[in-house]
Coordinates of C-alpha atoms in Angstrom, one line a residue:
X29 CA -22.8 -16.0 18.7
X30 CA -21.8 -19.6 17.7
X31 CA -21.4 -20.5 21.1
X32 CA -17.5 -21.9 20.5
X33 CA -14.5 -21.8 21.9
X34 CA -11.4 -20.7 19.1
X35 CA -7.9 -21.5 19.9
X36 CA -4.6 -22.1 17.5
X37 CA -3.4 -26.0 17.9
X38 CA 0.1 -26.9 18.2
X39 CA -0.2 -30.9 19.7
X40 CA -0.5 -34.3 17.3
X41 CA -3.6 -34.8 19.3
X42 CA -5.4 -31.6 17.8
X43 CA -3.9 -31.9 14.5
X44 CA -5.1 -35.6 14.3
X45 CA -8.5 -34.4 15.0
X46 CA -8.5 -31.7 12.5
X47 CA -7.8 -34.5 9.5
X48 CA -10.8 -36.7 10.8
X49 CA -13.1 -33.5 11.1
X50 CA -12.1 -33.0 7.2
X51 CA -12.4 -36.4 6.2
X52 CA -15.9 -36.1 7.9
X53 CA -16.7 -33.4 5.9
X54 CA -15.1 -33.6 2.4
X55 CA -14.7 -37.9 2.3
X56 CA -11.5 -37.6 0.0
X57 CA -9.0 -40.4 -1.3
X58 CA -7.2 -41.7 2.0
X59 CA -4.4 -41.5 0.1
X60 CA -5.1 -37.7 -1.2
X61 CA -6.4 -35.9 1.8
X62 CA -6.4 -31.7 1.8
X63 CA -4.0 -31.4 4.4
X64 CA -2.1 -34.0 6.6
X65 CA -0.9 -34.0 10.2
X66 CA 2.9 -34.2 9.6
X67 CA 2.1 -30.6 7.3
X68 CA 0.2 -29.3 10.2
X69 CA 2.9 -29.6 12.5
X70 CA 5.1 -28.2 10.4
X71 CA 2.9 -25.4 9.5
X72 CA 1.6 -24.7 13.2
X73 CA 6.1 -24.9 14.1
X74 CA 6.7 -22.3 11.5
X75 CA 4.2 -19.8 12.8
X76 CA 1.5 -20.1 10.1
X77 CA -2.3 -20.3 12.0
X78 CA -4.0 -23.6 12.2
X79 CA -7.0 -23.2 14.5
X80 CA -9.7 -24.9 15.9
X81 CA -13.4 -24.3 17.4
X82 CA -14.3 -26.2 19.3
X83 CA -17.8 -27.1 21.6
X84 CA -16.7 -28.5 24.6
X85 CA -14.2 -30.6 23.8
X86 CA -15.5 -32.0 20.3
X87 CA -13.8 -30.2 16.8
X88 CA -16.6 -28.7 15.6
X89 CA -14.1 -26.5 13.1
X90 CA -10.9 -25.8 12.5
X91 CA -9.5 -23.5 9.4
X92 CA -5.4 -23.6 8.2
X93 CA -3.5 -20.6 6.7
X94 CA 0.4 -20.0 6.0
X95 CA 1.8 -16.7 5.6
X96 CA 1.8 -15.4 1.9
X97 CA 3.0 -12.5 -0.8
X98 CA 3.6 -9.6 -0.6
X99 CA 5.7 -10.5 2.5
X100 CA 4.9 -9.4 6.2
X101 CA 1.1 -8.2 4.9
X102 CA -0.8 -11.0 3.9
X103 CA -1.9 -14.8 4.8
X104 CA -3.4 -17.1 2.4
X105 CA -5.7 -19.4 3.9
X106 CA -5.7 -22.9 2.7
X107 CA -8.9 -24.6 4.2
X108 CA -11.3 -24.0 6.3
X109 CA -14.4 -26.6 7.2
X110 CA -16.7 -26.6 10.4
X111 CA -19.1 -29.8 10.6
X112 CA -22.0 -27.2 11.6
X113 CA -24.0 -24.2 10.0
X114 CA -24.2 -22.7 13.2
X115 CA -22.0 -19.8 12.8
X116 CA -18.8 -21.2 13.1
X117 CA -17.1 -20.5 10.1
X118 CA -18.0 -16.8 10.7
X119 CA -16.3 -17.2 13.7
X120 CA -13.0 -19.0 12.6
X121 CA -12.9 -16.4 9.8
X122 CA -13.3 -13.1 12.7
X123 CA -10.8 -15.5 14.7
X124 CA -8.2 -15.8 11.9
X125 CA -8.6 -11.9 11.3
X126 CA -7.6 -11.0 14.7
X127 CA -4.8 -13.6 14.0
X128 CA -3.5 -11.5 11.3
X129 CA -4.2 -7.8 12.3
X130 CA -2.6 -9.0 15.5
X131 CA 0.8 -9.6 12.8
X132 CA 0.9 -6.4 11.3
X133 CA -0.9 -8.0 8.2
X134 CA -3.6 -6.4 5.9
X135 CA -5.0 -8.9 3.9
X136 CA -6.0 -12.4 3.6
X137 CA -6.6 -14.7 0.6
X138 CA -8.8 -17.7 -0.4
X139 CA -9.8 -19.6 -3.1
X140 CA -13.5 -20.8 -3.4
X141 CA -15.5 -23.0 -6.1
X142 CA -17.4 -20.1 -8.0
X143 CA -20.2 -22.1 -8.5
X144 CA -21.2 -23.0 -4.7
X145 CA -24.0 -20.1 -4.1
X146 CA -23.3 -20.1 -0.2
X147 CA -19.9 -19.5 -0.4
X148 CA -20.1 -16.9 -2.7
X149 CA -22.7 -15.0 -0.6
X150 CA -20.6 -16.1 2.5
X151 CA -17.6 -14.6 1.1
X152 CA -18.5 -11.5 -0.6
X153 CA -21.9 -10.5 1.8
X154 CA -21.2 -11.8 4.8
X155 CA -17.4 -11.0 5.2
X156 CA -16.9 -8.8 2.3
X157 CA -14.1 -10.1 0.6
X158 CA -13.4 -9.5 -3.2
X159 CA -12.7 -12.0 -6.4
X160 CA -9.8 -10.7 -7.8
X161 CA -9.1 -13.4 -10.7
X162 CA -10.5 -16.4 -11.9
X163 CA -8.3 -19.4 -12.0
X164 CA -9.6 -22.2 -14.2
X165 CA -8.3 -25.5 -12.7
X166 CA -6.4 -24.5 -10.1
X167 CA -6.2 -27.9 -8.4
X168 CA -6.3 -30.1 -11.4
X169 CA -8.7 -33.0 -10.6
X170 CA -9.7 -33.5 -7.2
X171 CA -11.8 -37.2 -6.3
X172 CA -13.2 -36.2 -3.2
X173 CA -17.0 -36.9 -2.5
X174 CA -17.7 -33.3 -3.2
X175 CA -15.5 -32.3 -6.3
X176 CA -15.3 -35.3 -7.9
X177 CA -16.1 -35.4 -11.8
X178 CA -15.9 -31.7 -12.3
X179 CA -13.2 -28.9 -13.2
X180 CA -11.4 -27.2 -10.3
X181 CA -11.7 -23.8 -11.1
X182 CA -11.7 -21.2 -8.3
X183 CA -12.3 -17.8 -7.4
X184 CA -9.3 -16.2 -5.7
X185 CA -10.7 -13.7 -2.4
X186 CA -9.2 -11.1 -1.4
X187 CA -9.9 -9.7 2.3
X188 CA -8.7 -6.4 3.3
X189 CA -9.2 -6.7 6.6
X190 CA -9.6 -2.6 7.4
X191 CA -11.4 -1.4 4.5
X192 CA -14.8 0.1 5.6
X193 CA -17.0 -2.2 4.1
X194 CA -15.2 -5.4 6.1
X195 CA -15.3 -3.4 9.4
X196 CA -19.2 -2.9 8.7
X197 CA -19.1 -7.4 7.6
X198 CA -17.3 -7.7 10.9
X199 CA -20.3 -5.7 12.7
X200 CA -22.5 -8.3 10.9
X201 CA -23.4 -5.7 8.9
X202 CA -23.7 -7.5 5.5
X203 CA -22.5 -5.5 2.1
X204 CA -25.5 -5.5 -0.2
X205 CA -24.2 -4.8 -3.3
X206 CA -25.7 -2.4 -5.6
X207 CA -27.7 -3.4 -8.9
X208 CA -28.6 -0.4 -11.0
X209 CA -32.0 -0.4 -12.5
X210 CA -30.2 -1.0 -16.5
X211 CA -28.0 -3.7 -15.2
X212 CA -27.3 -6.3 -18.1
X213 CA -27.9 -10.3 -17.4
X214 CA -24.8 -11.9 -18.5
X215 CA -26.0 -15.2 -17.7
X216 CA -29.1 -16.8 -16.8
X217 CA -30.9 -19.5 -15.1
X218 CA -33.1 -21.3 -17.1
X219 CA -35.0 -24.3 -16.1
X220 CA -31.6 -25.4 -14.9
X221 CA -29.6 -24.8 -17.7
X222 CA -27.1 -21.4 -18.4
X223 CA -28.3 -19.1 -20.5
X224 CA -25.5 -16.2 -21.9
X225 CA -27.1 -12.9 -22.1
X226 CA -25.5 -9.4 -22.5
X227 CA -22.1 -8.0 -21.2
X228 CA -21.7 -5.0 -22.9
X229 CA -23.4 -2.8 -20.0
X230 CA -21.9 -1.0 -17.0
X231 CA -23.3 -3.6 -14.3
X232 CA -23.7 -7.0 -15.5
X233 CA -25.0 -9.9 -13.0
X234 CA -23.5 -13.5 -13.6
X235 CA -26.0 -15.9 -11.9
X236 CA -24.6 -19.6 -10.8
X237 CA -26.7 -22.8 -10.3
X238 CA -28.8 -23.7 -7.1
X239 CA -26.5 -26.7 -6.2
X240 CA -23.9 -27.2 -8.0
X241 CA -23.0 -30.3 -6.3
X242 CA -26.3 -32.2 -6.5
X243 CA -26.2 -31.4 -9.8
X244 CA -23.0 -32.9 -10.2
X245 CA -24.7 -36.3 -9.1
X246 CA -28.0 -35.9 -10.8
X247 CA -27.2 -34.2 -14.2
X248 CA -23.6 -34.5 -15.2
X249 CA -24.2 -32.5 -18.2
X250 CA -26.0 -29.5 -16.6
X251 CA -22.7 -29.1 -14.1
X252 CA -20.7 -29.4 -16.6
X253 CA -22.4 -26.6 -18.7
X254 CA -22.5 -24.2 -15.9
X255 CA -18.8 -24.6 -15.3
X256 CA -17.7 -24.0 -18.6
X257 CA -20.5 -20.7 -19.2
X258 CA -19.1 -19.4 -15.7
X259 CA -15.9 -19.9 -16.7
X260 CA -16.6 -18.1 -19.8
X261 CA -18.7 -15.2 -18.7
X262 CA -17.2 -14.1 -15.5
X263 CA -13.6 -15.1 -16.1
X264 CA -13.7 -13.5 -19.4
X265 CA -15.0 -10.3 -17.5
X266 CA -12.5 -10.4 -14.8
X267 CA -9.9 -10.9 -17.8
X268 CA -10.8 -7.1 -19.1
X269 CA -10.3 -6.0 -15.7
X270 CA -13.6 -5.8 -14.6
X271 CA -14.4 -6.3 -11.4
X272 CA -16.7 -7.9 -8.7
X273 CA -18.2 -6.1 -6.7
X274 CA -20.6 -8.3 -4.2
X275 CA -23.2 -10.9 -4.8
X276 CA -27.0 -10.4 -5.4
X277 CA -30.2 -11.9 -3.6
X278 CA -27.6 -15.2 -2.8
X279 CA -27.7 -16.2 -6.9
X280 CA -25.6 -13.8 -9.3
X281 CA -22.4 -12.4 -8.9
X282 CA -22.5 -8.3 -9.5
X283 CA -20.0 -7.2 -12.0
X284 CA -19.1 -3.8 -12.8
X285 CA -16.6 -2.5 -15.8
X286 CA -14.1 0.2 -14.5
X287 CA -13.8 1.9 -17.6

């Protein structure tokens, strides 16, 4: 459906190309880019998946995972950036599944910024991974173009790639998770600003700004509010072992307690 081509890269050329499509996309630090050729050869040597998509012969995507704990079942993938909304990260994600299913592993992991609304409603509707913890900080501070000035916290996915649910994702059969009628607002989106609500109930949704990351350039203090009522609210939830269980109408997380 995204009309590319998806192949693993093993030459200087490709991995060259695959640090400018980043730098295209995320404009970091020269000096502190997310990945760098020299790793990507020696990733792509060892056997871990670096891939491309590509239309024609211009990068249009290209995603980079290493193999992860609990040994021989799972991959962790690192990054994963397409210059395009046309589809292709759908496609690099379906590629990188048969990639793993293909060696005997189960599962892949991510991390994602919980406050970016489409990749929360990519990863949990669209493919149907799983948050399973909140980890505030996890990259200390980053100063590229898009994460500059704010807290790294992130969302760790988890993708089991045979459970029911991802088969139907695969299908593109999104999950739509379910929201009881007496479902408690844990926090709220007012005029902006987070508003903390109720998490005593069985369902609780956790909403998350529109764009986080114009509101990082156009009201420093609203981002940074969110971040820290997110961080509060949902990774206190996830802290009592709660869990998530998709993510509603693309602007709240659904949480439900398991007790």
């Amino acid at each position: 459906m995204s009309g590319v081509v998806l192949r693993e890269l093993h030459s200087i050329e490709e991995f060259e190309a695959v640090v400018r499509l980043f730098d295209d996309i995320w404009h970091p630090d020269p000096g502190n880019r997310p990945i760098t050729v020299e790793l990507l050869r020696a990733l792509s040597h060892a056997g871990n998946y670096v891939a491309g998509a590509y239309e024609g012969d211009r990068l249009t995507g290209a995603s980079v995972g290493f193999l992860a704990a609990p040994a021989g079942r799972g991959l962790h993938s690192h990054i994963t950036g397409a210059s395009n909304g046309r589809g292709v990260g759908f496609a690099l994600k379906l590629h990188q599944r048969e990639w793993a299913l293909s060696r005997g592993l189960d599962r892949i992991t991510w991390t994602f910024d919980p406050l970016v609304r489409r990749n929360a409603h990519f990863n949990l509707t669209k493919l149907g991974a799983r948050p399973e913890a909140y980890l505030p900080s996890f990259y200390g501070a980053m100063e590229d173009a898009i994460n500059a000035g704010d807290a790294s916290d992130r969302m760790l996915a988890m993708w089991r790639l045979t459970e029911p649910h991802v088969l139907a994702a695969v299908r593109c059969e999104p999950y739509p998770p379910r929201v009881p009628p007496d479902a408690a607002v844990g926090l709220a989106d007012r005029d902006g600003w987070p508003i903390p609500g109720r998490t005593d109930a069985g369902t609780i949704l956790v909403a998350v700004p529109g764009d986080i990351e114009t509101l990082r350039r156009t009201d420093p203090g609203a981002a940074k509010a969110w971040r820290l009522a997110v961080r509060d609210v949902l990774g206190g939830l996830l802290g009592e072992g709660c869990r998530i269980t998709g993510f509603h109408s693309k602007s709240c997380y659904v949480v439900e307690r398991t007790v």
